[in-house]
Amino acid sequence: MVSFLIVSHGGFAEGLIDASQMIMGEQEKVVGIGLQTEEGPEQLKEKMKKEVENLDEGDGVLVLVDLYGGTPGNSAAYLLEMKNKIEVLTGINLPLFLELLNLRNSQSLKELVDSAKSLSGKGFKVLSEIL
């Protein structure tokens, strides 16, 4: 099973996990880290590296980041040196996260990344066009 590390600004990561567990129940091997105002990129990198090492049981870790170009995403890029162990996706949202949780037992890390790319826009709906 692929593990997940969610990294965000503030409490978004923990909120995303909380919302997903409200919908799907408790999830194992899912950890959230929020960059706090008093922290810098180096502290965040160290926390992420430690969590990746704790989470990986051989199937890899998918690091899900809130925003491309922000400190969490830029810091997560340094984790890519742990080749074949992690992948980093930016722009995580609840619909995509729920889909990935459903798929992680049956897909490899690479397959999950491919699924995320194909699913990424499917959670976005314009209600006035539907109703």
GROMACS .gro file of N, CA, C and O in nm:
model
  524
    1MET      N    1   0.085  -0.118   0.000
    1MET     CA    2   0.000   0.000   0.000
    1MET      C    3   0.090   0.124   0.000
    1MET      O    4   0.181   0.136   0.081
    2VAL      N    5   0.060   0.217  -0.088
    2VAL     CA    6   0.131   0.344  -0.095
    2VAL      C    7   0.086   0.431   0.022
    2VAL      O    8  -0.033   0.440   0.051
    3SER      N    9   0.181   0.492   0.089
    3SER     CA   10   0.152   0.584   0.200
    3SER      C   11   0.139   0.725   0.146
    3SER      O   12   0.190   0.757   0.038
    4PHE      N   13   0.072   0.812   0.222
    4PHE     CA   14   0.053   0.951   0.183
    4PHE      C   15   0.109   1.045   0.288
    4PHE      O   16   0.084   1.028   0.407
    5LEU      N   17   0.180   1.146   0.241
    5LEU     CA   18   0.221   1.258   0.325
    5LEU      C   19   0.164   1.383   0.261
    5LEU      O   20   0.194   1.413   0.145
    6ILE      N   21   0.079   1.453   0.334
    6ILE     CA   22   0.019   1.576   0.284
    6ILE      C   23   0.091   1.692   0.350
    6ILE      O   24   0.106   1.696   0.473
    7VAL      N   25   0.136   1.787   0.270
    7VAL     CA   26   0.211   1.902   0.320
    7VAL      C   27   0.143   2.029   0.271
    7VAL      O   28   0.113   2.042   0.152
    8SER      N   29   0.118   2.120   0.364
    8SER     CA   30   0.042   2.240   0.328
    8SER      C   31   0.088   2.361   0.408
    8SER      O   32   0.167   2.351   0.500
    9HIS      N   33   0.031   2.472   0.372
    9HIS     CA   34   0.041   2.593   0.453
    9HIS      C   35  -0.062   2.580   0.565
    9HIS      O   36  -0.177   2.542   0.540
   10GLY      N   37  -0.021   2.607   0.688
   10GLY     CA   38  -0.116   2.605   0.800
   10GLY      C   39  -0.179   2.469   0.822
   10GLY      O   40  -0.116   2.366   0.806
   11GLY      N   41  -0.307   2.469   0.857
   11GLY     CA   42  -0.378   2.348   0.895
   11GLY      C   43  -0.452   2.276   0.784
   11GLY      O   44  -0.528   2.184   0.811
   12PHE      N   45  -0.428   2.316   0.659
   12PHE     CA   46  -0.500   2.254   0.548
   12PHE      C   47  -0.478   2.102   0.541
   12PHE      O   48  -0.572   2.026   0.518
   13ALA      N   49  -0.354   2.056   0.560
   13ALA     CA   50  -0.324   1.913   0.550
   13ALA      C   51  -0.406   1.833   0.652
   13ALA      O   52  -0.468   1.732   0.618
   14GLU      N   53  -0.405   1.879   0.777
   14GLU     CA   54  -0.479   1.810   0.881
   14GLU      C   55  -0.629   1.815   0.854
   14GLU      O   56  -0.702   1.718   0.878
   15GLY      N   57  -0.677   1.927   0.801
   15GLY     CA   58  -0.819   1.940   0.767
   15GLY      C   59  -0.859   1.846   0.655
   15GLY      O   60  -0.968   1.787   0.657
   16LEU      N   61  -0.772   1.829   0.558
   16LEU     CA   62  -0.800   1.739   0.447
   16LEU      C   63  -0.809   1.594   0.497
   16LEU      O   64  -0.899   1.519   0.458
   17ILE      N   65  -0.718   1.558   0.584
   17ILE     CA   66  -0.722   1.423   0.642
   17ILE      C   67  -0.848   1.405   0.725
   17ILE      O   68  -0.916   1.302   0.714
   18ASP      N   69  -0.881   1.503   0.806
   18ASP     CA   70  -1.002   1.496   0.890
   18ASP      C   71  -1.127   1.479   0.804
   18ASP      O   72  -1.211   1.393   0.832
   19ALA      N   73  -1.138   1.558   0.698
   19ALA     CA   74  -1.255   1.548   0.610
   19ALA      C   75  -1.260   1.412   0.541
   19ALA      O   76  -1.368   1.351   0.529
   20SER      N   77  -1.145   1.362   0.496
   20SER     CA   78  -1.144   1.233   0.427
   20SER      C   79  -1.185   1.120   0.522
   20SER      O   80  -1.255   1.027   0.482
   21GLN      N   81  -1.143   1.129   0.648
   21GLN     CA   82  -1.179   1.024   0.743
   21GLN      C   83  -1.325   1.033   0.783
   21GLN      O   84  -1.387   0.931   0.815
   22MET      N   85  -1.382   1.152   0.778
   22MET     CA   86  -1.525   1.166   0.803
   22MET      C   87  -1.604   1.091   0.695
   22MET      O   88  -1.707   1.029   0.722
   23ILE      N   89  -1.555   1.094   0.574
   23ILE     CA   90  -1.623   1.032   0.460
   23ILE      C   91  -1.589   0.883   0.448
   23ILE      O   92  -1.678   0.801   0.423
   24MET      N   93  -1.461   0.847   0.466
   24MET     CA   94  -1.416   0.711   0.437
   24MET      C   95  -1.373   0.630   0.558
   24MET      O   96  -1.337   0.514   0.545
   25GLY      N   97  -1.374   0.690   0.676
   25GLY     CA   98  -1.329   0.620   0.795
   25GLY      C   99  -1.178   0.636   0.815
   25GLY      O  100  -1.110   0.697   0.733
   26GLU      N  101  -1.128   0.581   0.923
   26GLU     CA  102  -0.987   0.592   0.957
   26GLU      C  103  -0.899   0.538   0.845
   26GLU      O  104  -0.932   0.437   0.784
   27GLN      N  105  -0.789   0.606   0.822
   27GLN     CA  106  -0.693   0.566   0.718
   27GLN      C  107  -0.557   0.549   0.782
   27GLN      O  108  -0.513   0.634   0.858
   28GLU      N  109  -0.490   0.440   0.749
   28GLU     CA  110  -0.355   0.421   0.800
   28GLU      C  111  -0.254   0.472   0.699
   28GLU      O  112  -0.283   0.484   0.581
   29LYS      N  113  -0.136   0.502   0.750
   29LYS     CA  114  -0.025   0.548   0.668
   29LYS      C  115  -0.059   0.676   0.591
   29LYS      O  116  -0.027   0.691   0.474
   30VAL      N  117  -0.126   0.768   0.660
   30VAL     CA  118  -0.158   0.901   0.607
   30VAL      C  119  -0.119   1.002   0.714
   30VAL      O  120  -0.170   0.995   0.826
   31VAL      N  121  -0.029   1.094   0.679
   31VAL     CA  122   0.018   1.194   0.776
   31VAL      C  123   0.011   1.331   0.711
   31VAL      O  124   0.039   1.346   0.591
   32GLY      N  125  -0.027   1.431   0.789
   32GLY     CA  126  -0.030   1.568   0.742
   32GLY      C  127   0.068   1.655   0.817
   32GLY      O  128   0.084   1.640   0.938
   33ILE      N  129   0.133   1.743   0.744
   33ILE     CA  130   0.225   1.840   0.803
   33ILE      C  131   0.186   1.978   0.751
   33ILE      O  132   0.172   1.997   0.630
   34GLY      N  133   0.169   2.071   0.844
   34GLY     CA  134   0.139   2.208   0.805
   34GLY      C  135   0.256   2.301   0.837
   34GLY      O  136   0.308   2.298   0.948
   35LEU      N  137   0.297   2.379   0.738
   35LEU     CA  138   0.401   2.479   0.760
   35LEU      C  139   0.343   2.589   0.848
   35LEU      O  140   0.240   2.649   0.815
   36GLN      N  141   0.408   2.614   0.961
   36GLN     CA  142   0.362   2.717   1.052
   36GLN      C  143   0.439   2.846   1.029
   36GLN      O  144   0.550   2.846   0.975
   37THR      N  145   0.382   2.957   1.069
   37THR     CA  146   0.439   3.089   1.046
   37THR      C  147   0.582   3.101   1.098
   37THR      O  148   0.667   3.161   1.033
   38GLU      N  149   0.610   3.040   1.211
   38GLU     CA  150   0.742   3.052   1.271
   38GLU      C  151   0.846   2.956   1.213
   38GLU      O  152   0.961   2.958   1.253
   39GLU      N  153   0.806   2.871   1.120
   39GLU     CA  154   0.898   2.772   1.062
   39GLU      C  155   0.956   2.821   0.929
   39GLU      O  156   0.892   2.896   0.856
   40GLY      N  157   1.073   2.770   0.899
   40GLY     CA  158   1.136   2.798   0.772
   40GLY      C  159   1.143   2.672   0.687
   40GLY      O  160   1.110   2.562   0.733
   41PRO      N  161   1.188   2.686   0.563
   41PRO     CA  162   1.196   2.571   0.472
   41PRO      C  163   1.284   2.457   0.523
   41PRO      O  164   1.251   2.340   0.503
   42GLU      N  165   1.394   2.488   0.589
   42GLU     CA  166   1.483   2.382   0.638
   42GLU      C  167   1.415   2.295   0.744
   42GLU      O  168   1.430   2.172   0.743
   43GLN      N  169   1.341   2.359   0.833
   43GLN     CA  170   1.268   2.283   0.935
   43GLN      C  171   1.163   2.194   0.870
   43GLN      O  172   1.145   2.078   0.909
   44LEU      N  173   1.094   2.248   0.771
   44LEU     CA  174   0.991   2.171   0.702
   44LEU      C  175   1.052   2.053   0.628
   44LEU      O  176   0.999   1.941   0.633
   45LYS      N  177   1.164   2.074   0.561
   45LYS     CA  178   1.232   1.965   0.490
   45LYS      C  179   1.267   1.851   0.586
   45LYS      O  180   1.248   1.734   0.553
   46GLU      N  181   1.319   1.885   0.702
   46GLU     CA  182   1.357   1.783   0.800
   46GLU      C  183   1.235   1.704   0.847
   46GLU      O  184   1.241   1.583   0.861
   47LYS      N  185   1.125   1.775   0.874
   47LYS     CA  186   1.003   1.706   0.918
   47LYS      C  187   0.953   1.612   0.808
   47LYS      O  188   0.913   1.499   0.835
   48MET      N  189   0.955   1.660   0.683
   48MET     CA  190   0.908   1.577   0.572
   48MET      C  191   0.994   1.454   0.553
   48MET      O  192   0.943   1.344   0.534
   49LYS      N  193   1.125   1.473   0.557
   49LYS     CA  194   1.216   1.360   0.537
   49LYS      C  195   1.193   1.253   0.644
   49LYS      O  196   1.186   1.134   0.614
   50LYS      N  197   1.178   1.296   0.768
   50LYS     CA  198   1.152   1.203   0.877
   50LYS      C  199   1.021   1.127   0.855
   50LYS      O  200   1.014   1.005   0.874
   51GLU      N  201   0.917   1.199   0.815
   51GLU     CA  202   0.787   1.133   0.793
   51GLU      C  203   0.793   1.035   0.677
   51GLU      O  204   0.734   0.928   0.684
   52VAL      N  205   0.861   1.071   0.569
   52VAL     CA  206   0.873   0.979   0.455
   52VAL      C  207   0.941   0.850   0.499
   52VAL      O  208   0.898   0.740   0.465
   53GLU      N  209   1.048   0.864   0.576
   53GLU     CA  210   1.119   0.745   0.624
   53GLU      C  211   1.030   0.659   0.714
   53GLU      O  212   1.035   0.537   0.708
   54ASN      N  213   0.946   0.723   0.797
   54ASN     CA  214   0.856   0.649   0.885
   54ASN      C  215   0.740   0.584   0.808
   54ASN      O  216   0.694   0.477   0.845
   55LEU      N  217   0.693   0.651   0.705
   55LEU     CA  218   0.575   0.603   0.632
   55LEU      C  219   0.605   0.490   0.534
   55LEU      O  220   0.522   0.402   0.514
   56ASP      N  221   0.721   0.493   0.472
   56ASP     CA  222   0.747   0.398   0.364
   56ASP      C  223   0.769   0.257   0.417
   56ASP      O  224   0.855   0.233   0.499
   57GLU      N  225   0.688   0.166   0.366
   57GLU     CA  226   0.702   0.024   0.400
   57GLU      C  227   0.739  -0.057   0.276
   57GLU      O  228   0.714  -0.176   0.272
   58GLY      N  229   0.792   0.011   0.175
   58GLY     CA  230   0.835  -0.059   0.055
   58GLY      C  231   0.759  -0.023  -0.071
   58GLY      O  232   0.810  -0.043  -0.180
   59ASP      N  233   0.637   0.027  -0.056
   59ASP     CA  234   0.557   0.063  -0.173
   59ASP      C  235   0.571   0.209  -0.211
   59ASP      O  236   0.514   0.253  -0.310
   60GLY      N  237   0.640   0.287  -0.130
   60GLY     CA  238   0.663   0.427  -0.160
   60GLY      C  239   0.567   0.521  -0.089
   60GLY      O  240   0.471   0.478  -0.024
   61VAL      N  241   0.596   0.649  -0.103
   61VAL     CA  242   0.516   0.754  -0.041
   61VAL      C  243   0.479   0.857  -0.147
   61VAL      O  244   0.565   0.905  -0.220
   62LEU      N  245   0.353   0.888  -0.155
   62LEU     CA  246   0.306   0.995  -0.242
   62LEU      C  247   0.290   1.119  -0.157
   62LEU      O  248   0.212   1.122  -0.062
   63VAL      N  249   0.371   1.222  -0.187
   63VAL     CA  250   0.366   1.348  -0.115
   63VAL      C  251   0.270   1.439  -0.190
   63VAL      O  252   0.290   1.468  -0.309
   64LEU      N  253   0.166   1.482  -0.122
   64LEU     CA  254   0.062   1.566  -0.180
   64LEU      C  255   0.072   1.705  -0.120
   64LEU      O  256   0.064   1.721   0.002
   65VAL      N  257   0.092   1.804  -0.206
   65VAL     CA  258   0.119   1.940  -0.161
   65VAL      C  259   0.004   2.030  -0.204
   65VAL      O  260  -0.056   2.011  -0.309
   66ASP      N  261  -0.023   2.132  -0.123
   66ASP     CA  262  -0.136   2.219  -0.152
   66ASP      C  263  -0.116   2.310  -0.273
   66ASP      O  264  -0.208   2.330  -0.351
   67LEU      N  265   0.003   2.364  -0.291
   67LEU     CA  266   0.020   2.472  -0.389
   67LEU      C  267   0.154   2.461  -0.460
   67LEU      O  268   0.258   2.454  -0.394
   68TYR      N  269   0.152   2.461  -0.590
   68TYR     CA  270   0.276   2.461  -0.667
   68TYR      C  271   0.347   2.596  -0.649
   68TYR      O  272   0.285   2.701  -0.658
   69GLY      N  273   0.476   2.591  -0.623
   69GLY     CA  274   0.554   2.714  -0.611
   69GLY      C  275   0.562   2.771  -0.471
   69GLY      O  276   0.638   2.863  -0.447
   70GLY      N  277   0.485   2.715  -0.377
   70GLY     CA  278   0.490   2.762  -0.239
   70GLY      C  279   0.600   2.691  -0.162
   70GLY      O  280   0.662   2.595  -0.211
   71THR      N  281   0.625   2.734  -0.042
   71THR     CA  282   0.730   2.675   0.040
   71THR      C  283   0.712   2.524   0.061
   71THR      O  284   0.808   2.449   0.048
   72PRO      N  285   0.590   2.475   0.091
   72PRO     CA  286   0.576   2.330   0.106
   72PRO      C  287   0.614   2.254  -0.022
   72PRO      O  288   0.685   2.153  -0.016
   73GLY      N  289   0.572   2.301  -0.136
   73GLY     CA  290   0.604   2.234  -0.262
   73GLY      C  291   0.752   2.244  -0.296
   73GLY      O  292   0.813   2.146  -0.339
   74ASN      N  293   0.809   2.360  -0.277
   74ASN     CA  294   0.951   2.378  -0.304
   74ASN      C  295   1.035   2.292  -0.210
   74ASN      O  296   1.135   2.234  -0.252
   75SER      N  297   0.995   2.283  -0.086
   75SER     CA  298   1.067   2.200   0.010
   75SER      C  299   1.052   2.052  -0.023
   75SER      O  300   1.147   1.974  -0.010
   76ALA      N  301   0.935   2.012  -0.068
   76ALA     CA  302   0.911   1.873  -0.104
   76ALA      C  303   0.994   1.830  -0.224
   76ALA      O  304   1.030   1.713  -0.237
   77ALA      N  305   1.028   1.925  -0.310
   77ALA     CA  306   1.109   1.892  -0.427
   77ALA      C  307   1.243   1.833  -0.387
   77ALA      O  308   1.298   1.748  -0.458
   78TYR      N  309   1.296   1.872  -0.274
   78TYR     CA  310   1.423   1.818  -0.226
   78TYR      C  311   1.412   1.670  -0.189
   78TYR      O  312   1.512   1.599  -0.184
   79LEU      N  313   1.292   1.623  -0.161
   79LEU     CA  314   1.272   1.483  -0.127
   79LEU      C  315   1.286   1.392  -0.249
   79LEU      O  316   1.302   1.271  -0.234
   80LEU      N  317   1.281   1.449  -0.367
   80LEU     CA  318   1.288   1.366  -0.488
   80LEU      C  319   1.422   1.295  -0.502
   80LEU      O  320   1.434   1.203  -0.581
   81GLU      N  321   1.520   1.336  -0.423
   81GLU     CA  322   1.649   1.267  -0.425
   81GLU      C  323   1.636   1.125  -0.371
   81GLU      O  324   1.723   1.042  -0.392
   82MET      N  325   1.525   1.096  -0.301
   82MET     CA  326   1.498   0.961  -0.251
   82MET      C  327   1.434   0.881  -0.363
   82MET      O  328   1.320   0.837  -0.354
   83LYS      N  329   1.503   0.863  -0.472
   83LYS     CA  330   1.451   0.805  -0.595
   83LYS      C  331   1.379   0.673  -0.570
   83LYS      O  332   1.418   0.594  -0.487
   84ASN      N  333   1.277   0.650  -0.650
   84ASN     CA  334   1.195   0.529  -0.647
   84ASN      C  335   1.119   0.511  -0.517
   84ASN      O  336   1.055   0.410  -0.497
   85LYS      N  337   1.129   0.608  -0.430
   85LYS     CA  338   1.064   0.597  -0.300
   85LYS      C  339   0.947   0.693  -0.289
   85LYS      O  340   0.851   0.665  -0.219
   86ILE      N  341   0.957   0.808  -0.356
   86ILE     CA  342   0.851   0.907  -0.345
   86ILE      C  343   0.821   0.973  -0.479
   86ILE      O  344   0.903   0.973  -0.571
   87GLU      N  345   0.704   1.030  -0.484
   87GLU     CA  346   0.662   1.121  -0.590
   87GLU      C  347   0.593   1.238  -0.521
   87GLU      O  348   0.538   1.221  -0.412
   88VAL      N  349   0.595   1.354  -0.583
   88VAL     CA  350   0.533   1.473  -0.527
   88VAL      C  351   0.431   1.527  -0.626
   88VAL      O  352   0.463   1.549  -0.742
   89LEU      N  353   0.308   1.546  -0.580
   89LEU     CA  354   0.201   1.606  -0.660
   89LEU      C  355   0.157   1.734  -0.593
   89LEU      O  356   0.142   1.739  -0.471
   90THR      N  357   0.134   1.838  -0.670
   90THR     CA  358   0.087   1.964  -0.615
   90THR      C  359  -0.060   1.987  -0.652
   90THR      O  360  -0.111   1.927  -0.746
   91GLY      N  361  -0.126   2.072  -0.576
   91GLY     CA  362  -0.264   2.108  -0.605
   91GLY      C  363  -0.366   2.009  -0.551
   91GLY      O  364  -0.474   1.994  -0.607
   92ILE      N  365  -0.335   1.944  -0.439
   92ILE     CA  366  -0.427   1.843  -0.385
   92ILE      C  367  -0.557   1.908  -0.339
   92ILE      O  368  -0.558   2.022  -0.292
   93ASN      N  369  -0.665   1.836  -0.357
   93ASN     CA  370  -0.796   1.878  -0.310
   93ASN      C  371  -0.870   1.755  -0.259
   93ASN      O  372  -0.826   1.641  -0.280
   94LEU      N  373  -0.982   1.775  -0.194
   94LEU     CA  374  -1.054   1.664  -0.132
   94LEU      C  375  -1.103   1.560  -0.233
   94LEU      O  376  -1.082   1.440  -0.211
   95PRO      N  377  -1.169   1.597  -0.343
   95PRO     CA  378  -1.214   1.493  -0.436
   95PRO      C  379  -1.100   1.406  -0.489
   95PRO      O  380  -1.112   1.283  -0.495
   96LEU      N  381  -0.989   1.467  -0.525
   96LEU     CA  382  -0.875   1.391  -0.576
   96LEU      C  383  -0.816   1.303  -0.465
   96LEU      O  384  -0.783   1.186  -0.488
   97PHE      N  385  -0.804   1.356  -0.346
   97PHE     CA  386  -0.750   1.279  -0.235
   97PHE      C  387  -0.835   1.155  -0.207
   97PHE      O  388  -0.783   1.045  -0.186
   98LEU      N  389  -0.967   1.170  -0.209
   98LEU     CA  390  -1.055   1.055  -0.186
   98LEU      C  391  -1.036   0.949  -0.293
   98LEU      O  392  -1.032   0.829  -0.263
   99GLU      N  393  -1.022   0.991  -0.417
   99GLU     CA  394  -0.997   0.896  -0.527
   99GLU      C  395  -0.866   0.822  -0.505
   99GLU      O  396  -0.857   0.700  -0.522
  100LEU      N  397  -0.761   0.895  -0.467
  100LEU     CA  398  -0.631   0.832  -0.445
  100LEU      C  399  -0.634   0.735  -0.328
  100LEU      O  400  -0.571   0.628  -0.333
  101LEU      N  401  -0.707   0.769  -0.223
  101LEU     CA  402  -0.722   0.677  -0.111
  101LEU      C  403  -0.787   0.547  -0.156
  101LEU      O  404  -0.749   0.438  -0.113
  102ASN      N  405  -0.886   0.557  -0.244
  102ASN     CA  406  -0.954   0.439  -0.296
  102ASN      C  407  -0.863   0.352  -0.381
  102ASN      O  408  -0.881   0.231  -0.387
  103LEU      N  409  -0.768   0.413  -0.449
  103LEU     CA  410  -0.683   0.341  -0.544
  103LEU      C  411  -0.553   0.289  -0.485
  103LEU      O  412  -0.488   0.203  -0.545
  104ARG      N  413  -0.511   0.338  -0.372
  104ARG     CA  414  -0.375   0.311  -0.325
  104ARG      C  415  -0.346   0.166  -0.289
  104ARG      O  416  -0.232   0.125  -0.285
  105ASN      N  417  -0.448   0.087  -0.263
  105ASN     CA  418  -0.425  -0.055  -0.233
  105ASN      C  419  -0.407  -0.139  -0.359
  105ASN      O  420  -0.353  -0.248  -0.354
  106SER      N  421  -0.453  -0.087  -0.471
  106SER     CA  422  -0.447  -0.166  -0.595
  106SER      C  423  -0.351  -0.109  -0.699
  106SER      O  424  -0.335  -0.170  -0.804
  107GLN      N  425  -0.290   0.005  -0.672
  107GLN     CA  426  -0.201   0.066  -0.769
  107GLN      C  427  -0.064   0.093  -0.708
  107GLN      O  428  -0.053   0.121  -0.590
  108SER      N  429   0.036   0.087  -0.795
  108SER     CA  430   0.171   0.122  -0.754
  108SER      C  431   0.183   0.274  -0.743
  108SER      O  432   0.093   0.348  -0.785
  109LEU      N  433   0.295   0.320  -0.693
  109LEU     CA  434   0.320   0.463  -0.682
  109LEU      C  435   0.310   0.530  -0.819
  109LEU      O  436   0.243   0.631  -0.834
  110LYS      N  437   0.373   0.472  -0.919
  110LYS     CA  438   0.369   0.529  -1.054
  110LYS      C  439   0.226   0.529  -1.110
  110LYS      O  440   0.183   0.626  -1.170
  111GLU      N  441   0.153   0.422  -1.088
  111GLU     CA  442   0.015   0.415  -1.136
  111GLU      C  443  -0.073   0.520  -1.066
  111GLU      O  444  -0.161   0.579  -1.129
  112LEU      N  445  -0.049   0.542  -0.937
  112LEU     CA  446  -0.125   0.645  -0.865
  112LEU      C  447  -0.099   0.784  -0.924
  112LEU      O  448  -0.192   0.864  -0.937
  113VAL      N  449   0.025   0.811  -0.958
  113VAL     CA  450   0.059   0.940  -1.019
  113VAL      C  451  -0.014   0.954  -1.152
  113VAL      O  452  -0.073   1.059  -1.181
  114ASP      N  453  -0.014   0.849  -1.232
  114ASP     CA  454  -0.085   0.854  -1.361
  114ASP      C  455  -0.235   0.874  -1.340
  114ASP      O  456  -0.298   0.952  -1.412
  115SER      N  457  -0.291   0.806  -1.241
  115SER     CA  458  -0.434   0.823  -1.211
  115SER      C  459  -0.463   0.965  -1.166
  115SER      O  460  -0.563   1.025  -1.208
  116ALA      N  461  -0.377   1.021  -1.083
  116ALA     CA  462  -0.396   1.158  -1.035
  116ALA      C  463  -0.397   1.256  -1.151
  116ALA      O  464  -0.479   1.348  -1.153
  117LYS      N  465  -0.307   1.235  -1.246
  117LYS     CA  466  -0.304   1.326  -1.362
  117LYS      C  467  -0.433   1.318  -1.442
  117LYS      O  468  -0.483   1.421  -1.489
  118SER      N  469  -0.490   1.200  -1.457
  118SER     CA  470  -0.613   1.188  -1.535
  118SER      C  471  -0.736   1.231  -1.457
  118SER      O  472  -0.836   1.273  -1.515
  119LEU      N  473  -0.732   1.223  -1.324
  119LEU     CA  474  -0.848   1.257  -1.240
  119LEU      C  475  -0.849   1.401  -1.192
  119LEU      O  476  -0.951   1.448  -1.142
  120SER      N  477  -0.739   1.471  -1.205
  120SER     CA  478  -0.721   1.599  -1.135
  120SER      C  479  -0.830   1.702  -1.162
  120SER      O  480  -0.864   1.778  -1.074
  121GLY      N  481  -0.886   1.709  -1.278
  121GLY     CA  482  -0.987   1.809  -1.307
  121GLY      C  483  -1.129   1.762  -1.286
  121GLY      O  484  -1.223   1.839  -1.294
  122LYS      N  485  -1.149   1.635  -1.255
  122LYS     CA  486  -1.283   1.578  -1.248
  122LYS      C  487  -1.363   1.623  -1.126
  122LYS      O  488  -1.484   1.614  -1.125
  123GLY      N  489  -1.298   1.672  -1.021
  123GLY     CA  490  -1.370   1.717  -0.903
  123GLY      C  491  -1.424   1.858  -0.916
  123GLY      O  492  -1.504   1.903  -0.836
  124PHE      N  493  -1.384   1.927  -1.021
  124PHE     CA  494  -1.426   2.065  -1.043
  124PHE      C  495  -1.554   2.066  -1.126
  124PHE      O  496  -1.557   2.012  -1.237
  125LYS      N  497  -1.660   2.124  -1.073
  125LYS     CA  498  -1.790   2.129  -1.142
  125LYS      C  499  -1.847   2.270  -1.133
  125LYS      O  500  -1.829   2.339  -1.034
  126VAL      N  501  -1.915   2.310  -1.238
  126VAL     CA  502  -1.989   2.437  -1.239
  126VAL      C  503  -2.136   2.400  -1.220
  126VAL      O  504  -2.198   2.346  -1.313
  127LEU      N  505  -2.188   2.423  -1.102
  127LEU     CA  506  -2.324   2.379  -1.071
  127LEU      C  507  -2.430   2.438  -1.162
  127LEU      O  508  -2.527   2.372  -1.196
  128SER      N  509  -2.411   2.562  -1.205
  128SER     CA  510  -2.513   2.622  -1.293
  128SER      C  511  -2.520   2.550  -1.428
  128SER      O  512  -2.622   2.555  -1.495
  129GLU      N  513  -2.413   2.484  -1.467
  129GLU     CA  514  -2.414   2.407  -1.591
  129GLU      C  515  -2.476   2.268  -1.572
  129GLU      O  516  -2.514   2.204  -1.669
  130ILE      N  517  -2.482   2.222  -1.449
  130ILE     CA  518  -2.535   2.090  -1.420
  130ILE      C  519  -2.685   2.097  -1.387
  130ILE      O  520  -2.763   2.012  -1.429
  131LEU      N  521  -2.723   2.199  -1.310
  131LEU     CA  522  -2.861   2.207  -1.261
  131LEU      C  523  -2.956   2.270  -1.357
  131LEU      O  524  -2.942   2.347  -1.436
   0.00000   0.00000   0.00000
